[in-house]
mmCIF file of C-alpha atoms in Angstrom:
data_model
loop_
_atom_site.group_PDB
_atom_site.id
_atom_site.type_symbol
_atom_site.label_atom_id
_atom_site.label_comp_id
_atom_site.label_asym_id
_atom_site.label_seq_id
_atom_site.Cartn_x
_atom_site.Cartn_y
_atom_site.Cartn_z
ATOM 1 C CA MET A 80 -82.865 37.356 18.630
ATOM 2 C CA ILE A 81 -78.938 36.843 19.163
ATOM 3 C CA PRO A 82 -77.591 40.301 19.853
ATOM 4 C CA THR A 83 -74.535 40.970 17.431
ATOM 5 C CA PRO A 84 -71.086 41.177 19.414
ATOM 6 C CA GLU A 85 -69.525 44.577 19.167
ATOM 7 C CA TRP A 86 -66.581 43.476 16.974
ATOM 8 C CA PHE A 87 -69.019 42.877 14.436
ATOM 9 C CA ASP A 88 -69.796 46.574 14.055
ATOM 10 C CA GLU A 89 -68.600 48.048 10.770
ATOM 11 C CA PRO A 90 -65.721 50.648 10.663
ATOM 12 C CA ALA A 91 -67.324 53.999 9.984
ATOM 13 C CA HIS A 92 -65.194 54.448 6.629
ATOM 14 C CA PHE A 93 -67.087 51.717 4.920
ATOM 15 C CA ASN A 94 -69.474 52.607 2.130
ATOM 16 C CA LYS A 95 -67.949 56.247 1.892
ATOM 17 C CA GLY A 96 -68.188 58.099 -1.532
ATOM 18 C CA ARG A 97 -69.368 54.824 -3.542
ATOM 19 C CA PRO A 98 -72.082 54.911 -5.693
ATOM 20 C CA ARG A 99 -75.051 52.350 -4.763
ATOM 21 C CA THR A 100 -77.631 50.449 -6.764
ATOM 22 C CA THR A 101 -80.816 49.795 -5.465
ATOM 23 C CA TYR A 102 -82.561 46.244 -5.967
ATOM 24 C CA ARG A 103 -85.750 44.804 -4.808
ATOM 25 C CA THR A 104 -84.074 41.576 -3.986
ATOM 26 C CA VAL A 105 -80.585 40.151 -4.013
ATOM 27 C CA TRP A 106 -79.456 36.330 -4.035
ATOM 28 C CA ILE A 107 -75.728 35.337 -3.384
ATOM 29 C CA SER A 108 -74.338 31.986 -2.576
ATOM 30 C CA ASP A 109 -71.538 29.588 -2.182
ATOM 31 C CA THR A 110 -69.086 32.491 -0.983
ATOM 32 C CA HIS A 111 -66.863 29.921 0.955
ATOM 33 C CA LEU A 112 -65.627 32.337 3.536
ATOM 34 C CA GLY A 113 -62.844 30.419 5.600
ATOM 35 C CA THR A 114 -61.166 29.409 2.455
ATOM 36 C CA PRO A 115 -58.350 30.947 0.101
ATOM 37 C CA GLY A 116 -60.717 30.386 -2.850
ATOM 38 C CA CYS A 117 -62.984 33.196 -1.717
ATOM 39 C CA ASN A 118 -62.906 36.073 -3.740
ATOM 40 C CA ALA A 119 -63.904 38.504 -0.676
ATOM 41 C CA GLU A 120 -62.305 41.569 -2.089
ATOM 42 C CA LEU A 121 -64.958 41.286 -4.957
ATOM 43 C CA LEU A 122 -67.775 40.489 -2.774
ATOM 44 C CA LEU A 123 -67.167 43.410 -0.589
ATOM 45 C CA ASP A 124 -67.161 45.551 -3.498
ATOM 46 C CA PHE A 125 -70.509 44.219 -4.500
ATOM 47 C CA LEU A 126 -71.957 44.315 -1.189
ATOM 48 C CA ARG A 127 -70.973 48.118 -0.576
ATOM 49 C CA SER A 128 -72.374 48.938 -4.094
ATOM 50 C CA THR A 129 -75.587 47.389 -3.268
ATOM 51 C CA ASP A 130 -78.780 48.303 -1.479
ATOM 52 C CA CYS A 131 -81.887 46.065 -1.646
ATOM 53 C CA GLN A 132 -84.985 45.235 0.310
ATOM 54 C CA THR A 133 -84.230 41.520 0.776
ATOM 55 C CA LEU A 134 -80.770 39.956 0.916
ATOM 56 C CA TYR A 135 -80.862 36.188 0.494
ATOM 57 C CA LEU A 136 -77.618 33.987 1.444
ATOM 58 C CA VAL A 137 -78.492 30.837 -0.253
ATOM 59 C CA GLY A 138 -75.905 28.391 1.248
ATOM 60 C CA ASP A 139 -72.356 27.654 1.816
ATOM 61 C CA ILE A 140 -71.568 31.080 2.916
ATOM 62 C CA VAL A 141 -69.225 29.880 5.598
ATOM 63 C CA ASP A 142 -66.976 26.762 4.248
ATOM 64 C CA GLY A 143 -67.452 24.473 7.717
ATOM 65 C CA TRP A 144 -65.668 21.470 5.728
ATOM 66 C CA GLN A 145 -62.454 23.275 5.151
ATOM 67 C CA LEU A 146 -62.556 25.046 8.609
ATOM 68 C CA ARG A 147 -62.508 21.807 10.415
ATOM 69 C CA LYS A 148 -59.256 20.963 8.179
ATOM 70 C CA GLY A 149 -57.393 24.174 9.177
ATOM 71 C CA TRP A 150 -58.427 27.755 10.391
ATOM 72 C CA TYR A 151 -58.248 30.236 7.730
ATOM 73 C CA TRP A 152 -60.087 33.458 8.315
ATOM 74 C CA PRO A 153 -58.383 36.825 7.136
ATOM 75 C CA SER A 154 -59.585 40.161 8.242
ATOM 76 C CA ARG A 155 -61.442 40.649 4.800
ATOM 77 C CA HIS A 156 -63.567 37.642 5.668
ATOM 78 C CA ASN A 157 -64.833 39.695 9.056
ATOM 79 C CA ASP A 158 -65.168 42.633 6.707
ATOM 80 C CA VAL A 159 -67.760 40.673 4.505
ATOM 81 C CA VAL A 160 -70.008 39.542 7.732
ATOM 82 C CA ARG A 161 -69.682 43.247 9.055
ATOM 83 C CA CYS A 162 -71.213 43.941 5.738
ATOM 84 C CA VAL A 163 -73.820 41.880 5.877
ATOM 85 C CA LEU A 164 -74.992 42.480 9.324
ATOM 86 C CA LYS A 165 -74.545 46.444 8.737
ATOM 87 C CA GLN A 166 -77.270 45.954 5.688
ATOM 88 C CA ALA A 167 -79.509 43.949 8.368
ATOM 89 C CA LYS A 168 -78.991 46.743 10.660
ATOM 90 C CA ARG A 169 -79.972 49.409 8.187
ATOM 91 C CA GLY A 170 -83.384 47.460 7.362
ATOM 92 C CA THR A 171 -82.632 44.912 4.955
ATOM 93 C CA ARG A 172 -84.506 41.931 5.591
ATOM 94 C CA VAL A 173 -81.469 38.908 5.323
ATOM 95 C CA VAL A 174 -82.397 35.788 4.876
ATOM 96 C CA TYR A 175 -79.948 32.776 5.604
ATOM 97 C CA VAL A 176 -80.781 29.348 3.961
ATOM 98 C CA PRO A 177 -77.524 27.192 4.790
ATOM 99 C CA GLY A 178 -76.028 24.462 2.613
ATOM 100 C CA ASN A 179 -73.939 21.537 2.750
ATOM 101 C CA HIS A 180 -70.757 23.287 3.526
ATOM 102 C CA ASP A 181 -72.366 25.432 6.173
ATOM 103 C CA GLU A 182 -74.779 22.566 7.346
ATOM 104 C CA ALA A 183 -73.912 23.252 11.265
ATOM 105 C CA PHE A 184 -76.096 26.566 11.005
ATOM 106 C CA ARG A 185 -79.033 24.029 10.079
ATOM 107 C CA ASP A 186 -79.026 23.368 14.071
ATOM 108 C CA TYR A 187 -80.278 27.115 14.712
ATOM 109 C CA VAL A 188 -83.043 27.202 12.017
ATOM 110 C CA GLY A 189 -85.799 29.453 13.566
ATOM 111 C CA LEU A 190 -83.510 31.928 15.261
ATOM 112 C CA HIS A 191 -82.191 35.133 14.410
ATOM 113 C CA PHE A 192 -78.525 36.447 14.668
ATOM 114 C CA GLY A 193 -77.940 40.032 14.541
ATOM 115 C CA GLY A 194 -80.984 40.486 12.278
ATOM 116 C CA VAL A 195 -80.432 37.630 10.108
ATOM 117 C CA GLU A 196 -83.232 34.948 9.886
ATOM 118 C CA ILE A 197 -81.960 31.250 9.856
ATOM 119 C CA MET A 198 -84.255 29.269 7.535
ATOM 120 C CA PRO A 199 -84.338 25.872 6.085
ATOM 121 C CA GLU A 200 -85.877 27.352 2.743
ATOM 122 C CA ALA A 201 -88.022 30.243 1.759
ATOM 123 C CA ILE A 202 -90.639 31.428 -0.349
ATOM 124 C CA HIS A 203 -89.957 34.466 -2.239
ATOM 125 C CA GLU A 204 -92.864 36.444 -3.947
ATOM 126 C CA THR A 205 -91.577 38.962 -6.553
ATOM 127 C CA ALA A 206 -93.060 42.446 -7.689
ATOM 128 C CA ASP A 207 -94.888 40.796 -10.536
ATOM 129 C CA GLY A 208 -96.694 38.133 -8.091
ATOM 130 C CA ARG A 209 -94.332 35.027 -8.905
ATOM 131 C CA LYS A 210 -93.711 32.624 -6.335
ATOM 132 C CA LEU A 211 -89.923 31.317 -5.977
ATOM 133 C CA LEU A 212 -88.556 28.619 -4.054
ATOM 134 C CA ILE A 213 -85.171 29.595 -2.198
ATOM 135 C CA VAL A 214 -83.064 26.381 -1.453
ATOM 136 C CA HIS A 215 -79.286 25.568 -1.338
ATOM 137 C CA GLY A 216 -79.582 22.481 -3.530
ATOM 138 C CA ASP A 217 -77.417 20.124 -1.996
ATOM 139 C CA GLU A 218 -80.579 18.065 -1.317
ATOM 140 C CA PHE A 219 -81.107 17.370 -4.838
ATOM 141 C CA ASP A 220 -77.299 16.074 -5.252
ATOM 142 C CA GLY A 221 -76.941 12.158 -4.968
ATOM 143 C CA VAL A 222 -73.537 12.468 -4.178
ATOM 144 C CA VAL A 223 -73.889 14.809 -1.050
ATOM 145 C CA ILE A 224 -77.048 12.521 0.046
ATOM 146 C CA TYR A 225 -76.023 9.005 -0.444
ATOM 147 C CA ALA A 226 -71.990 9.114 -0.606
ATOM 148 C CA LYS A 227 -70.622 12.149 1.724
ATOM 149 C CA TRP A 228 -67.214 10.782 1.327
ATOM 150 C CA LEU A 229 -67.250 11.023 -2.170
ATOM 151 C CA ALA A 230 -68.516 14.678 -1.612
ATOM 152 C CA PHE A 231 -65.572 15.263 0.698
ATOM 153 C CA LEU A 232 -62.975 14.028 -1.679
ATOM 154 C CA GLY A 233 -64.767 15.952 -4.512
ATOM 155 C CA ASP A 234 -64.235 18.844 -2.667
ATOM 156 C CA HIS A 235 -60.560 18.198 -1.949
ATOM 157 C CA ALA A 236 -60.152 17.785 -5.807
ATOM 158 C CA TYR A 237 -62.162 21.122 -6.398
ATOM 159 C CA THR A 238 -59.717 22.721 -3.748
ATOM 160 C CA MET A 239 -56.654 21.769 -5.264
ATOM 161 C CA LEU A 240 -57.991 22.656 -8.893
ATOM 162 C CA LEU A 241 -58.426 26.410 -7.307
ATOM 163 C CA LYS A 242 -54.957 26.397 -6.391
ATOM 164 C CA PHE A 243 -53.542 25.337 -9.818
ATOM 165 C CA ASN A 244 -56.305 27.823 -11.320
ATOM 166 C CA ARG A 245 -54.696 30.881 -9.230
ATOM 167 C CA THR A 246 -51.329 29.780 -10.882
ATOM 168 C CA VAL A 247 -52.397 29.748 -14.062
ATOM 169 C CA ASN A 248 -53.803 32.920 -13.860
ATOM 170 C CA ALA A 249 -51.077 34.488 -12.045
ATOM 171 C CA VAL A 250 -48.919 33.711 -15.535
ATOM 172 C CA ARG A 251 -52.018 35.380 -17.617
ATOM 173 C CA ARG A 252 -51.833 38.372 -15.505
ATOM 174 C CA TRP A 253 -48.339 38.622 -16.448
ATOM 175 C CA PHE A 254 -49.137 38.683 -20.217
ATOM 176 C CA LYS A 255 -51.932 41.172 -19.375
ATOM 177 C CA LEU A 256 -54.629 38.457 -20.271
ATOM 178 C CA PRO A 257 -57.909 38.639 -18.407
ATOM 179 C CA TYR A 258 -58.945 35.967 -15.842
ATOM 180 C CA TRP A 259 -59.987 32.538 -16.600
ATOM 181 C CA SER A 260 -61.657 29.865 -14.793
ATOM 182 C CA LEU A 261 -60.318 26.420 -15.595
ATOM 183 C CA ALA A 262 -63.292 24.814 -13.368
ATOM 184 C CA ALA A 263 -65.953 26.522 -15.204
ATOM 185 C CA HIS A 264 -64.365 25.663 -18.584
ATOM 186 C CA LEU A 265 -64.328 22.006 -17.366
ATOM 187 C CA LYS A 266 -67.736 21.879 -16.494
ATOM 188 C CA LYS A 267 -68.696 23.074 -19.870
ATOM 189 C CA LYS A 268 -66.622 20.656 -21.993
ATOM 190 C CA VAL A 269 -66.456 17.320 -19.774
ATOM 191 C CA LYS A 270 -69.659 15.541 -20.819
ATOM 192 C CA ASN A 271 -70.085 13.939 -17.396
ATOM 193 C CA ALA A 272 -70.211 17.419 -15.524
ATOM 194 C CA VAL A 273 -72.647 18.898 -18.138
ATOM 195 C CA ALA A 274 -75.110 15.941 -17.696
ATOM 196 C CA PHE A 275 -74.910 16.029 -14.006
ATOM 197 C CA ILE A 276 -75.532 19.866 -13.968
ATOM 198 C CA SER A 277 -78.399 19.157 -16.338
ATOM 199 C CA SER A 278 -79.915 16.577 -14.242
ATOM 200 C CA PHE A 279 -79.553 18.708 -11.118
ATOM 201 C CA GLU A 280 -81.381 21.611 -12.474
ATOM 202 C CA GLU A 281 -84.416 19.535 -13.663
ATOM 203 C CA ALA A 282 -84.700 17.861 -10.185
ATOM 204 C CA VAL A 283 -84.776 21.474 -8.373
ATOM 205 C CA ALA A 284 -87.099 22.397 -11.072
ATOM 206 C CA ARG A 285 -89.506 19.636 -10.454
ATOM 207 C CA ALA A 286 -89.303 20.171 -6.682
ATOM 208 C CA ALA A 287 -90.478 23.733 -7.223
ATOM 209 C CA ALA A 288 -93.367 22.553 -9.466
ATOM 210 C CA GLU A 289 -94.432 19.961 -6.887
ATOM 211 C CA ARG A 290 -94.656 22.592 -4.323
ATOM 212 C CA GLY A 291 -96.612 25.056 -6.693
ATOM 213 C CA ALA A 292 -93.825 27.374 -7.069
ATOM 214 C CA ASP A 293 -93.418 29.512 -10.437
ATOM 215 C CA GLY A 294 -89.750 29.322 -10.075
ATOM 216 C CA VAL A 295 -86.847 28.317 -7.742
ATOM 217 C CA VAL A 296 -83.593 30.062 -6.744
ATOM 218 C CA CYS A 297 -80.619 27.865 -5.627
ATOM 219 C CA GLY A 298 -76.754 27.698 -5.684
ATOM 220 C CA HIS A 299 -74.674 24.654 -4.778
ATOM 221 C CA ILE A 300 -73.007 23.772 -8.339
ATOM 222 C CA HIS A 301 -71.226 27.182 -9.050
ATOM 223 C CA SER A 302 -73.027 27.518 -12.320
ATOM 224 C CA ALA A 303 -75.035 31.057 -12.792
ATOM 225 C CA GLU A 304 -78.077 30.349 -14.910
ATOM 226 C CA ILE A 305 -81.548 31.504 -15.782
ATOM 227 C CA ARG A 306 -83.272 28.625 -17.595
ATOM 228 C CA GLN A 307 -86.873 27.932 -18.202
ATOM 229 C CA ILE A 308 -87.773 24.184 -17.433
ATOM 230 C CA GLY A 309 -91.514 23.343 -18.395
ATOM 231 C CA ASP A 310 -93.530 25.606 -16.262
ATOM 232 C CA VAL A 311 -90.744 26.422 -13.739
ATOM 233 C CA THR A 312 -88.011 29.123 -14.302
ATOM 234 C CA TYR A 313 -84.709 27.930 -12.800
ATOM 235 C CA TYR A 314 -82.339 30.640 -11.076
ATOM 236 C CA ASN A 315 -78.685 29.811 -10.148
ATOM 237 C CA ASP A 316 -77.071 32.778 -8.475
ATOM 238 C CA GLY A 317 -73.462 30.978 -9.212
ATOM 239 C CA ASP A 318 -70.649 31.675 -6.523
ATOM 240 C CA TRP A 319 -68.039 33.625 -5.152
ATOM 241 C CA VAL A 320 -64.958 31.843 -5.885
ATOM 242 C CA GLU A 321 -64.644 31.626 -9.673
ATOM 243 C CA SER A 322 -67.646 33.692 -11.273
ATOM 244 C CA CYS A 323 -68.232 35.826 -8.699
ATOM 245 C CA THR A 324 -72.325 36.606 -9.702
ATOM 246 C CA ALA A 325 -75.264 37.362 -8.023
ATOM 247 C CA LEU A 326 -79.077 36.865 -8.927
ATOM 248 C CA VAL A 327 -81.087 40.382 -8.580
ATOM 249 C CA GLU A 328 -84.641 41.529 -8.727
ATOM 250 C CA HIS A 329 -85.599 44.950 -10.278
ATOM 251 C CA ALA A 330 -88.659 46.987 -8.885
ATOM 252 C CA ASP A 331 -90.566 45.626 -11.644
ATOM 253 C CA GLY A 332 -89.859 41.974 -10.952
ATOM 254 C CA THR A 333 -87.317 41.514 -13.831
ATOM 255 C CA MET A 334 -84.383 39.009 -12.794
ATOM 256 C CA GLU A 335 -80.808 39.336 -13.715
ATOM 257 C CA ILE A 336 -77.556 37.725 -13.102
ATOM 258 C CA LEU A 337 -74.997 40.122 -12.331
ATOM 259 C CA ASP A 338 -71.377 38.975 -13.228
ATOM 260 C CA TRP A 339 -69.585 41.337 -10.812
ATOM 261 C CA ALA A 340 -65.900 40.188 -11.661
ATOM 262 C CA SER A 341 -66.544 41.219 -15.790
ATOM 263 C CA LYS A 342 -68.083 44.369 -14.373
ATOM 264 C CA VAL A 343 -65.196 45.357 -12.564
ATOM 265 C CA ARG A 344 -62.655 44.383 -15.065
ATOM 266 C CA ALA A 345 -64.644 46.193 -17.942
ATOM 267 C CA GLU A 346 -64.357 49.583 -15.432
ATOM 268 C CA LYS A 347 -60.609 49.252 -15.017
ATOM 269 C CA ALA A 348 -60.161 48.965 -18.890
ATOM 270 C CA ALA A 349 -62.308 51.942 -19.159
ATOM 271 C CA ALA A 350 -60.295 53.877 -16.281
ATOM 272 C CA ARG A 351 -57.108 52.723 -18.317
ATOM 273 C CA ALA A 352 -58.248 54.115 -21.632
ATOM 274 C CA ALA A 353 -59.110 57.330 -19.749
ATOM 275 C CA GLY A 354 -55.737 57.607 -18.210
ATOM 276 C CA ARG A 355 -57.006 57.168 -14.753
ATOM 277 C CA PRO A 356 -55.350 55.483 -11.706
ATOM 278 C CA VAL A 357 -56.274 51.655 -11.299
ATOM 279 C CA ALA A 358 -56.399 49.650 -8.542
ATOM 280 C CA ALA A 359 -54.973 46.051 -8.282
ATOM 281 C CA GLU A 360 -55.892 43.588 -10.795
ATOM 282 C CA VAL A 361 -59.288 41.200 -10.301
ATOM 283 C CA ALA A 362 -58.139 37.749 -9.248
#
């Protein structure tokens, strides 16, 4: 096991006085730490409000593609790493399945870092006895496999779209309108994007069926979903760039997608209605 450096120790004031919800298992992916698009504030709020027996980090946690272009690592991104390692130190099993943006960590498969297990994929058994295959999902994306240059180009276009989306939402906040994801809207409306997502989901489910799994959990396409595909239940935990979602397993094996951004907005609306002070708007 690789020891945790001292600077990873989480400050003592973290998690003070915050209500925490306990789940059996939590899955998050596509946080893209190291990019301006990462919604680290909401991710921290989620992690500080959650306890679980097992936490799966399902790839693209750190965005190595963007960090190679230019270093971006604000203190809040350190806080996210500290928070995850704090959970591991408290006894949570933390499993890291690297994706394509953090593929450098695949060189360290089989090692433990600060209590975090790095694995190429995993099998999770739910409380009700179902076996779930855990993969990031890029291995089922033909663009990533056969035309990596096109994947890099698409990533650049996506980054530009997110920058434009921040401008759009700055204007919407001025008019007191809720957050709106242009990228998510385009995914739902553009025929080719919808077809890609559908074929991706079916390919992942087919691979799970071939391995004898009852279900599969993945990330990669930034589209949270629970869907039955034949005999396999497909779960996608979404992302922490646009939707800010996580997949959780309750004590009885029930699975649920948590939309954390919507939850925080609802709490703030309730606080305003009650005349209580409200923190800064959700990005």
